[in-house]
Amino acid sequence: MLPTETQRGAYAPGTTKRGTVNMYDSTAAKFEPIPDGPYEAPDITSQPEGHQHFDATREIKLKDTYGRELPVTSYRDHYPAKEVPQPGKPLELATSGAPFTATTTYDNEFWNKPRAPRPVEPLTYTHRPGPMITRDTTNQDTYKPFQVPVEHVEPASRDATAPPPTIPSIYETTYRVQYVPKAGEPRVPPGAIPPKDPLPWLNDGTTYRNDYVPKPLAILPPPDYDPFKPFPFGGTTEYRAEYPTKENPPQLPPLTGVRSRDGLALPLPRRSLGVEFVHRGVSDRFFMLIPRTMDAPCAARQVFTTVHDNQEQACILILYGDDPVASNNTLLGQFDIVNIPPAPKDVPRIEVIFRLSKDMFLTVEARDLDTERHKRWLQRGEVVVLRK
């Protein structure tokens, strides 16, 4: 949907007509944005919602100093494709117009030489006698059976109920007959355990845990512990005065959506950084500003323009990834450039600047080069929030 009917903003009376206003003539245009909008969209957390907000007449695309649309700047498009050599055309012989009715002399003067047949050895069969195997004999018949030695075993003279006696006994008795079993204590059936008398020092109470009331513990403040000063220093040495105290290294914020005035901390190894734009009518394209191979600190800038006539807003989607399709990359954050003066498409110039510090902090800045009215984005546009 193109914003052709609803125009945000008004021209002061007495100026030229809207169709003849020059965008670069700031004195003749006198554009006054309406105070009630349009406003910046709130922080978008989801990936589909961010791309839908970008497609709602807030697209941007590349342009050069002459207003012409530029191709995608990536590694593949930096270098033109090599031309594939075309296969050569066959030579066309000049014809005289008369039909060719003669016969060639190649087959008439040169005859095929007969080839001598290759000597082939005849197949011969030589009978080699082997062992005769019939149904009447097997391998077992050709070998003599193994003779197992037969040992003479005496028949048993007693039942195998006890070990054989080593000493001949003249008594006819056993252990059970000679010895009377002792009468043991009667078995007590299992039941409740009889209570035992408490210990002498616990006569006034019980030992169960639920009968005791826990004592409240005093909440003490945590002690002030300094790893660089583990012990109090009360001497008179000059070591403290001559050497300053070491500062703790800066702690990087976790990548869970924590805001920081320095920017967004990126992990290592990082991926490429860029924005989403429209290229030759095709949306959902990823424009790479800082490739993954560029070392920090570094910065990159690019000028974009509007896609629709009288476009009032431009959405900057900050993406993190290497996929040429913008929706397949990670959305780091977004902000809008609002109150763009009405103009035909390809006329406004919006500069987007990416800065990556040596500590891997990313800051993004966007401003309008034609009017210089969007100075607040130089301050607010530097804070980017990472969303999973």
PDB file of C-alpha atoms in Angstrom, residues 62-70 302-305 346-349:
ATOM      1  CA  LEU A  62      20.392   1.362  -2.231  1.00  0.00           C
ATOM      2  CA  LYS A  63      21.020   4.426  -4.352  1.00  0.00           C
ATOM      3  CA  ASP A  64      24.018   6.286  -5.767  1.00  0.00           C
ATOM      4  CA  THR A  65      24.766   9.988  -6.041  1.00  0.00           C
ATOM      5  CA  TYR A  66      22.727  10.194  -9.276  1.00  0.00           C
ATOM      6  CA  GLY A  67      19.635   8.570  -7.782  1.00  0.00           C
ATOM      7  CA  ARG A  68      20.076   5.262  -9.560  1.00  0.00           C
ATOM      8  CA  GLU A  69      19.451   1.951  -7.817  1.00  0.00           C
ATOM      9  CA  LEU A  70      22.601   0.036  -6.955  1.00  0.00           C
ATOM     10  CA  GLN A 302      25.902   3.125   3.298  1.00  0.00           C
ATOM     11  CA  VAL A 303      23.268   5.479   1.875  1.00  0.00           C
ATOM     12  CA  PHE A 304      19.753   4.132   1.318  1.00  0.00           C
ATOM     13  CA  THR A 305      16.593   5.658  -0.104  1.00  0.00           C
ATOM     14  CA  ASP A 346      14.624   7.419  -4.773  1.00  0.00           C
ATOM     15  CA  VAL A 347      14.933  11.066  -3.656  1.00  0.00           C
ATOM     16  CA  PRO A 348      15.488  10.976   0.155  1.00  0.00           C
ATOM     17  CA  ARG A 349      18.900   9.917   1.360  1.00  0.00           C
TER      18      ARG A 349
END
